[in-house]
Amino acid sequence: MDMALATRQLLVFSATAAFSSAALAEQTVTMWSHWPDEVAKRTFVEERVKDFEAANKDCKVKLQFIQKADLYTQAKTSVRTGQAPDIFWLEPDEIAFAQNGYLEPLDGFVNMANLEDFAKRSWGHNGKVYGLPLEAYTVELYYNRDLLKKIGVSMPVSMQLDQAGFEAMVRKSVAAGITPFATGVSDRPYPGAYFLQEMLLRKLGPDDYRALLTGKLSFKDPRVLETMTWVKKLVDEGAYSKSFSTLKLGESHYYFHTNPGALMFPIASWYTGRAFVPPDKGGQPKDFPLGIMQYPAPNGATCPDCKTLAVGGSYVMYSKGKNKECAGRLLNSMATVENGNKWMQGVLLQTGIKTDPSRIESIHAPYFRELQERNAKANYFIGTPLQYMAGKCADAFSQILNRAFPGGQMSVNDAATQMDAACKA
């Protein structure tokens, strides 16, 4: 064999070996995400995956968007059978996945300095962090400015009514044939309790409110009963729609801003994920008069400026995943200040990733400024009730405080008795 031929064969062999080695080293990360019908959030995730693949040629990502209920059902089955994706979407109230050993700690993969402290606490277990906190939110009280004018109510400079003023506003709304609260609970375990939970937080203050959620304070506490009695009065006066129990979360958005229209919408600030898309895709009308008021200050409130802040949609890694190296790199690539800004600018929602608000620009800047104004003096309570409750207590919250009580199907005493039976330590 002449030297030239031998050299060519050696080069071909070397190239083939290198190709085979690269092919073997390439990893395909499987990733399940919620938000199939929330364009801004879906676009953000798709763009981050595209950017990651472009910068990491040895990693491919198979991304699939799934509705939350279906995703949770599939995730709970697949982690037990060893078939879960490398990365999947969860919220911190599902920390049991980590407690049961199904999740991989992210501390060795993600730069924790780029995550907000409150977000790390939300996903903390045994000193480790188990979720990339992409979505964070406050619990807001949105309202229709035009409908408020129609019923002849003016808000004070503080944008916070007292208990009597708020009750009078609800009565005027009902008298005008306008549903006060657009809320639906048929496919979610929490929206029906938003108003009550925010009132209890303000009435009790953060310490006693936490004690209530963790079973250390009774629902028969006089302050709790007083607050529930007032909320029950609003319920009996028609605060919620007749379709409350059958309305889905997505449908409640449309109910609020389009048809038939409601005065207020107690919902998390991720309202924008559905509202700020084109109207033909379910978003609010282009010129919808959206406003944000403070939740009312209950009589004798311990903390009238308190407000819930929580981590929502996050990404976790499966502890038995076979592509952890690429999966970890993907999550770390998302956790940057630049991407935190892109999230807030594109989705108009808070995030658990650190940001630099001074660099954010958006066509919805007026909304974002108003949101900042409402939260400027807030005393934040970190976490929703379902992030503190578990087991039969969480089930009772969903069935009683989320559905039966605001739906007018249960008395104050029965609701408090059943909550204590399920939750009292």
Coordinates of C-alpha atoms in Angstrom, one line a residue:
M1 CA 0.0 0.0 0.0
D2 CA 1.5 3.4 -1.0
M3 CA 1.9 6.1 1.6
A4 CA -0.7 8.4 0.1
L5 CA -3.5 5.7 0.2
A6 CA -2.6 4.8 3.7
T7 CA -2.8 8.4 4.8
R8 CA -6.2 8.9 3.2
Q9 CA -7.5 5.7 4.9
L10 CA -6.2 6.9 8.2
L11 CA -7.9 10.3 7.8
V12 CA -11.2 8.6 6.9
F13 CA -10.9 6.3 9.9
S14 CA -10.1 9.1 12.2
A15 CA -13.0 11.2 10.9
T16 CA -15.4 8.3 11.2
A17 CA -14.2 7.5 14.8
A18 CA -14.6 11.2 15.7
F19 CA -18.1 11.3 14.3
S20 CA -19.1 8.1 16.1
S21 CA -17.6 9.4 19.4
A22 CA -19.6 12.7 18.9
A23 CA -22.7 10.8 18.1
L24 CA -22.4 8.7 21.2
A25 CA -21.7 11.8 23.3
E26 CA -24.7 13.8 22.0
Q27 CA -27.6 13.9 24.5
T28 CA -31.3 14.5 23.8
V29 CA -33.0 16.1 26.7
T30 CA -36.7 15.4 27.0
M31 CA -38.6 18.3 28.5
W32 CA -42.3 18.7 29.4
S33 CA -43.7 22.2 30.0
H34 CA -47.1 23.7 30.8
W35 CA -48.4 26.8 29.0
P36 CA -49.4 25.3 25.6
D37 CA -52.0 28.0 25.1
E38 CA -50.1 30.9 26.7
V39 CA -48.3 32.4 23.8
A40 CA -45.8 34.7 25.6
K41 CA -44.6 32.0 28.0
R42 CA -44.4 29.4 25.4
T43 CA -42.5 31.7 23.0
F44 CA -40.0 32.5 25.8
V45 CA -39.3 28.8 26.5
E46 CA -39.0 27.9 22.9
E47 CA -36.5 30.8 22.3
R48 CA -34.4 29.8 25.3
V49 CA -34.3 26.2 24.0
K50 CA -33.3 27.3 20.6
D51 CA -30.6 29.6 22.0
F52 CA -29.3 26.7 24.1
E53 CA -29.1 24.2 21.2
A54 CA -27.3 26.8 19.1
A55 CA -24.6 27.2 21.8
N56 CA -24.4 23.5 22.8
K57 CA -24.1 21.4 19.7
D58 CA -23.7 18.2 21.7
C59 CA -27.2 18.7 23.3
K60 CA -30.6 18.4 21.7
V61 CA -33.9 19.2 23.4
K62 CA -37.2 17.4 22.7
L63 CA -39.7 20.0 24.1
Q64 CA -43.4 19.2 24.6
F65 CA -46.1 21.5 25.9
I66 CA -48.9 19.8 27.9
Q67 CA -51.8 21.2 29.9
K68 CA -51.1 21.3 33.6
A69 CA -53.7 18.7 34.7
D70 CA -52.5 16.2 32.1
L71 CA -48.8 17.0 32.8
Y72 CA -49.2 16.4 36.5
T73 CA -51.0 13.1 35.9
Q74 CA -48.3 11.9 33.5
A75 CA -45.5 13.1 35.8
K76 CA -46.8 11.3 38.9
T77 CA -47.0 8.1 36.9
S78 CA -43.8 8.4 35.0
V79 CA -41.5 9.1 38.0
R80 CA -42.6 5.9 39.6
T81 CA -42.0 3.8 36.5
G82 CA -38.7 5.4 35.7
Q83 CA -40.0 6.9 32.5
A84 CA -40.1 10.6 33.4
P85 CA -38.6 13.2 31.1
D86 CA -35.2 14.7 32.0
I87 CA -36.8 18.1 32.8
F88 CA -40.5 18.8 33.6
W89 CA -42.7 21.6 34.8
L90 CA -43.9 21.8 38.4
E91 CA -45.0 24.3 41.0
P92 CA -43.6 24.4 44.5
D93 CA -46.7 23.0 46.1
E94 CA -45.5 19.7 44.6
I95 CA -42.4 19.7 46.7
A96 CA -43.4 16.1 47.6
F97 CA -41.7 15.1 44.3
A98 CA -38.4 16.1 46.0
Q99 CA -39.2 14.7 49.4
N100 CA -39.9 11.3 47.7
G101 CA -36.5 11.3 45.9
Y102 CA -37.8 11.9 42.4
L103 CA -36.0 15.2 41.8
E104 CA -32.3 16.1 41.4
P105 CA -30.9 19.0 43.4
L106 CA -30.0 21.9 41.1
D107 CA -27.3 23.4 43.3
G108 CA -24.5 21.6 41.3
F109 CA -26.0 22.6 38.0
V110 CA -27.4 26.1 38.3
N111 CA -25.7 29.3 39.4
M112 CA -27.7 30.0 42.6
A113 CA -26.5 33.6 42.7
N114 CA -28.8 34.3 39.8
L115 CA -32.0 33.2 41.7
E116 CA -34.0 35.4 44.2
D117 CA -33.8 34.3 47.8
F118 CA -37.6 33.9 48.1
A119 CA -37.5 31.6 45.1
K120 CA -34.8 29.4 46.5
R121 CA -36.8 29.1 49.7
S122 CA -39.9 28.1 47.8
W123 CA -38.0 25.2 46.2
G124 CA -35.8 24.3 49.3
H125 CA -35.7 20.9 50.9
N126 CA -33.0 19.6 53.2
G127 CA -30.7 22.5 52.3
K128 CA -30.9 22.0 48.6
V129 CA -32.8 23.8 45.8
Y130 CA -34.9 21.6 43.5
G131 CA -36.6 23.9 41.0
L132 CA -35.7 26.6 38.6
P133 CA -38.2 29.3 39.5
L134 CA -39.1 30.9 36.2
E135 CA -42.6 32.2 37.2
A136 CA -43.2 34.3 40.3
Y137 CA -46.4 36.2 41.0
T138 CA -48.3 38.3 43.5
V139 CA -52.0 37.9 44.2
E140 CA -53.7 41.0 42.7
L141 CA -57.2 42.4 42.6
Y142 CA -57.8 43.5 39.0
Y143 CA -60.8 45.6 38.0
N144 CA -62.6 47.1 35.1
R145 CA -62.2 50.9 35.4
D146 CA -65.3 51.6 33.2
L147 CA -67.5 49.3 35.2
L148 CA -66.4 50.9 38.4
K149 CA -67.4 54.3 37.0
K150 CA -70.7 52.9 35.9
I151 CA -71.7 51.9 39.4
G152 CA -70.5 55.3 40.8
V153 CA -67.6 54.2 42.9
S154 CA -64.3 56.2 43.2
M155 CA -61.2 54.7 44.7
P156 CA -59.1 56.6 47.3
V157 CA -55.5 57.5 46.5
S158 CA -54.3 54.5 48.4
M159 CA -56.4 52.3 46.0
Q160 CA -57.6 50.4 49.2
L161 CA -61.1 50.5 50.4
D162 CA -62.1 49.7 54.0
Q163 CA -64.4 46.8 54.7
A164 CA -67.6 48.9 54.7
G165 CA -66.6 50.6 51.4
F166 CA -65.8 47.4 49.7
E167 CA -69.0 45.8 50.8
A168 CA -71.0 48.8 49.5
M169 CA -69.1 48.4 46.1
V170 CA -70.1 44.8 45.8
R171 CA -73.8 45.6 46.5
K172 CA -73.8 48.3 43.9
S173 CA -72.2 45.9 41.4
V174 CA -74.9 43.3 42.0
A175 CA -77.7 45.9 41.8
A176 CA -76.4 47.0 38.4
G177 CA -76.5 43.4 37.1
I178 CA -72.6 43.1 37.1
T179 CA -70.9 40.1 38.6
P180 CA -68.5 41.4 41.3
F181 CA -65.9 38.6 41.0
A182 CA -65.0 36.6 37.8
T183 CA -63.8 33.3 39.3
G184 CA -63.9 29.7 38.1
V185 CA -62.8 26.6 40.0
S186 CA -63.8 23.6 37.9
D187 CA -60.2 22.8 36.9
R188 CA -58.1 24.4 39.7
P189 CA -57.8 23.8 43.4
Y190 CA -57.2 27.4 44.5
P191 CA -58.8 30.4 42.7
G192 CA -62.0 30.4 44.8
A193 CA -60.0 31.0 47.9
Y194 CA -57.9 33.9 46.6
F195 CA -60.1 36.6 48.1
L196 CA -60.5 34.9 51.5
Q197 CA -56.8 34.0 51.8
E198 CA -55.8 37.6 51.2
M199 CA -58.3 38.9 53.7
L200 CA -57.1 36.4 56.3
L201 CA -53.4 37.4 55.7
R202 CA -54.2 41.0 56.3
K203 CA -56.4 40.3 59.3
L204 CA -54.0 38.0 61.0
G205 CA -50.6 39.2 59.9
P206 CA -47.9 36.9 58.5
D207 CA -47.0 35.0 61.6
D208 CA -50.5 34.0 62.6
Y209 CA -51.5 33.4 59.0
R210 CA -48.6 31.0 58.6
A211 CA -49.7 29.3 61.8
L212 CA -53.2 28.9 60.4
L213 CA -51.9 27.3 57.2
T214 CA -49.6 24.9 59.1
G215 CA -52.3 23.7 61.6
K216 CA -50.9 25.6 64.6
L217 CA -53.8 28.1 64.7
S218 CA -57.5 27.0 64.7
F219 CA -60.0 28.1 62.1
K220 CA -62.2 28.7 65.1
D221 CA -60.0 31.6 66.2
P222 CA -62.3 34.6 66.6
R223 CA -60.4 36.7 64.0
V224 CA -60.6 33.9 61.4
L225 CA -64.3 33.4 62.1
E226 CA -64.9 37.2 61.9
T227 CA -63.2 37.3 58.5
M228 CA -65.0 34.3 57.1
T229 CA -68.3 35.6 58.3
W230 CA -67.8 38.8 56.4
V231 CA -66.7 37.0 53.2
K232 CA -69.7 34.7 53.6
K233 CA -71.9 37.8 53.7
L234 CA -70.4 38.9 50.3
V235 CA -71.0 35.4 48.9
D236 CA -74.6 35.5 50.0
E237 CA -75.0 39.0 48.4
G238 CA -73.9 37.5 45.0
A239 CA -70.2 38.3 44.9
Y240 CA -69.5 35.2 42.7
S241 CA -71.2 34.2 39.5
K242 CA -73.7 31.4 39.2
S243 CA -71.3 29.5 37.0
F244 CA -68.6 29.7 39.7
S245 CA -68.3 25.9 40.1
T246 CA -68.4 25.0 36.4
L247 CA -66.2 27.8 35.0
K248 CA -62.6 26.9 34.2
L249 CA -59.7 29.1 34.9
G250 CA -59.2 30.1 31.3
E251 CA -62.9 30.8 30.9
S252 CA -62.9 33.1 34.0
H253 CA -60.4 35.3 32.2
Y254 CA -62.8 35.7 29.3
Y255 CA -65.7 36.2 31.6
F256 CA -63.9 39.1 33.3
H257 CA -62.7 41.1 30.3
T258 CA -65.1 40.2 27.5
N259 CA -68.3 38.3 28.1
P260 CA -70.4 39.0 30.1
G261 CA -67.8 41.1 32.0
A262 CA -67.2 41.4 35.7
L263 CA -66.2 44.2 38.0
M264 CA -63.2 42.5 39.6
F265 CA -60.9 39.5 39.1
P266 CA -59.0 38.2 42.2
I267 CA -56.2 36.3 40.5
A268 CA -52.4 36.0 40.5
S269 CA -50.4 38.5 38.4
W270 CA -49.9 35.8 35.8
Y271 CA -53.2 37.1 34.5
T272 CA -51.2 38.8 31.8
G273 CA -50.1 35.4 30.4
R274 CA -53.6 35.0 29.0
A275 CA -54.8 38.6 28.8
F276 CA -52.0 40.2 26.9
V277 CA -52.3 38.0 23.8
P278 CA -54.4 39.0 20.7
P279 CA -58.2 39.1 21.4
D280 CA -58.8 36.4 18.7
K281 CA -56.6 34.1 20.8
G282 CA -58.5 34.8 24.0
G283 CA -56.8 37.9 25.2
Q284 CA -58.5 41.0 26.6
P285 CA -59.8 43.6 24.1
K286 CA -57.2 46.0 22.8
D287 CA -58.5 49.0 24.8
F288 CA -59.7 47.1 27.9
P289 CA -59.7 49.5 30.9
L290 CA -57.7 47.3 33.2
G291 CA -56.9 48.6 36.6
I292 CA -55.4 47.1 39.8
M293 CA -56.8 47.9 43.3
Q294 CA -55.6 46.8 46.7
Y295 CA -57.5 44.1 48.5
P296 CA -59.6 45.8 51.2
A297 CA -58.3 46.4 54.7
P298 CA -60.4 44.3 57.1
N299 CA -61.6 45.8 60.3
G300 CA -58.8 45.5 62.9
A301 CA -56.2 44.4 60.3
T302 CA -52.8 43.4 61.7
C303 CA -51.1 43.9 58.4
P304 CA -53.2 45.9 55.8
D305 CA -50.2 46.1 53.5
C306 CA -49.6 42.3 53.4
K307 CA -49.7 40.5 50.1
T308 CA -49.0 37.0 48.9
L309 CA -45.9 36.5 46.7
A310 CA -45.2 33.1 45.4
V311 CA -43.2 31.1 42.9
G312 CA -45.3 29.4 40.1
G313 CA -44.3 27.5 37.1
S314 CA -40.8 26.1 37.5
Y315 CA -38.6 23.4 35.9
V316 CA -37.2 20.5 37.8
M317 CA -34.8 17.6 36.9
Y318 CA -35.7 14.0 37.2
S319 CA -33.4 12.2 39.7
K320 CA -33.1 9.2 37.4
G321 CA -32.7 11.1 34.2
K322 CA -30.0 9.8 31.8
N323 CA -29.1 13.2 30.4
K324 CA -28.4 15.3 33.5
E325 CA -25.3 17.0 32.1
C326 CA -27.1 18.6 29.2
A327 CA -30.3 19.1 31.2
G328 CA -28.3 20.9 33.9
R329 CA -26.6 23.1 31.3
L330 CA -30.0 24.0 29.8
L331 CA -31.5 25.1 33.1
N332 CA -28.3 27.1 34.0
S333 CA -28.5 28.8 30.6
M334 CA -32.0 30.0 31.4
A335 CA -31.0 31.4 34.8
T336 CA -29.4 34.7 33.8
V337 CA -30.3 38.3 34.5
E338 CA -30.6 38.8 30.7
N339 CA -33.2 36.0 30.5
G340 CA -35.0 37.2 33.6
N341 CA -35.4 40.6 31.9
K342 CA -36.6 38.9 28.7
W343 CA -39.2 37.0 30.7
M344 CA -40.5 40.2 32.4
Q345 CA -40.5 42.2 29.2
G346 CA -42.2 39.5 27.1
V347 CA -44.5 38.0 29.6
L348 CA -45.0 41.0 31.9
L349 CA -44.8 38.8 35.0
Q350 CA -42.5 38.6 37.9
T351 CA -39.8 35.8 38.0
G352 CA -37.7 34.0 40.6
I353 CA -34.7 34.7 38.3
K354 CA -32.9 37.9 39.2
T355 CA -33.6 40.9 36.9
D356 CA -32.5 44.5 36.2
P357 CA -35.9 46.4 35.8
S358 CA -34.1 49.5 34.7
R359 CA -33.3 47.8 31.4
I360 CA -36.9 46.5 30.7
E361 CA -38.9 48.1 27.8
S362 CA -42.4 47.0 26.8
I363 CA -45.5 48.3 25.0
H364 CA -47.3 47.4 28.3
A365 CA -45.1 49.6 30.4
P366 CA -48.1 51.5 31.9
Y367 CA -49.5 48.3 33.3
F368 CA -46.1 47.3 34.7
R369 CA -45.7 50.7 36.3
E370 CA -49.1 50.3 38.0
L371 CA -48.2 46.8 39.2
Q372 CA -45.1 48.2 40.7
E373 CA -47.0 51.0 42.4
R374 CA -49.4 48.6 44.0
N375 CA -46.5 46.6 45.3
A376 CA -44.3 49.4 46.3
K377 CA -45.2 49.3 50.0
A378 CA -46.2 45.6 50.2
N379 CA -45.2 43.4 53.1
Y380 CA -44.8 40.2 51.3
F381 CA -45.9 36.8 52.6
I382 CA -44.0 34.1 50.7
G383 CA -46.1 31.2 49.4
T384 CA -49.7 30.2 48.7
P385 CA -51.7 28.1 51.1
L386 CA -51.2 25.0 49.0
Q387 CA -47.4 25.4 49.4
Y388 CA -47.9 25.0 53.2
M389 CA -50.6 22.4 53.2
A390 CA -50.4 18.8 52.2
G391 CA -52.5 15.6 52.2
K392 CA -55.9 15.8 53.7
C393 CA -55.4 19.4 54.6
A394 CA -54.7 20.4 51.0
D395 CA -57.7 18.4 49.9
A396 CA -59.9 20.1 52.4
F397 CA -58.6 23.5 51.3
S398 CA -59.5 22.7 47.6
Q399 CA -62.9 21.3 48.4
I400 CA -64.0 23.7 51.1
L401 CA -62.3 27.1 50.9
N402 CA -61.8 26.9 47.2
R403 CA -65.2 25.5 46.1
A404 CA -67.9 24.9 48.7
F405 CA -67.5 28.0 50.9
P406 CA -67.3 30.7 48.2
G407 CA -69.9 28.7 46.2
G408 CA -72.4 29.4 49.0
Q409 CA -72.7 25.7 49.9
M410 CA -71.3 25.7 53.4
S411 CA -71.7 27.7 56.5
V412 CA -68.9 29.5 58.3
N413 CA -69.0 27.1 61.3
D414 CA -69.1 24.0 59.1
A415 CA -66.2 25.2 57.0
A416 CA -64.1 26.1 60.0
T417 CA -64.9 22.7 61.7
Q418 CA -64.0 20.7 58.7
M419 CA -60.8 22.7 58.1
D420 CA -59.7 22.1 61.7
A421 CA -60.4 18.4 61.4
A422 CA -58.2 18.1 58.4
C423 CA -55.4 20.6 59.3
K424 CA -55.2 21.2 63.0
A425 CA -51.8 19.9 64.3

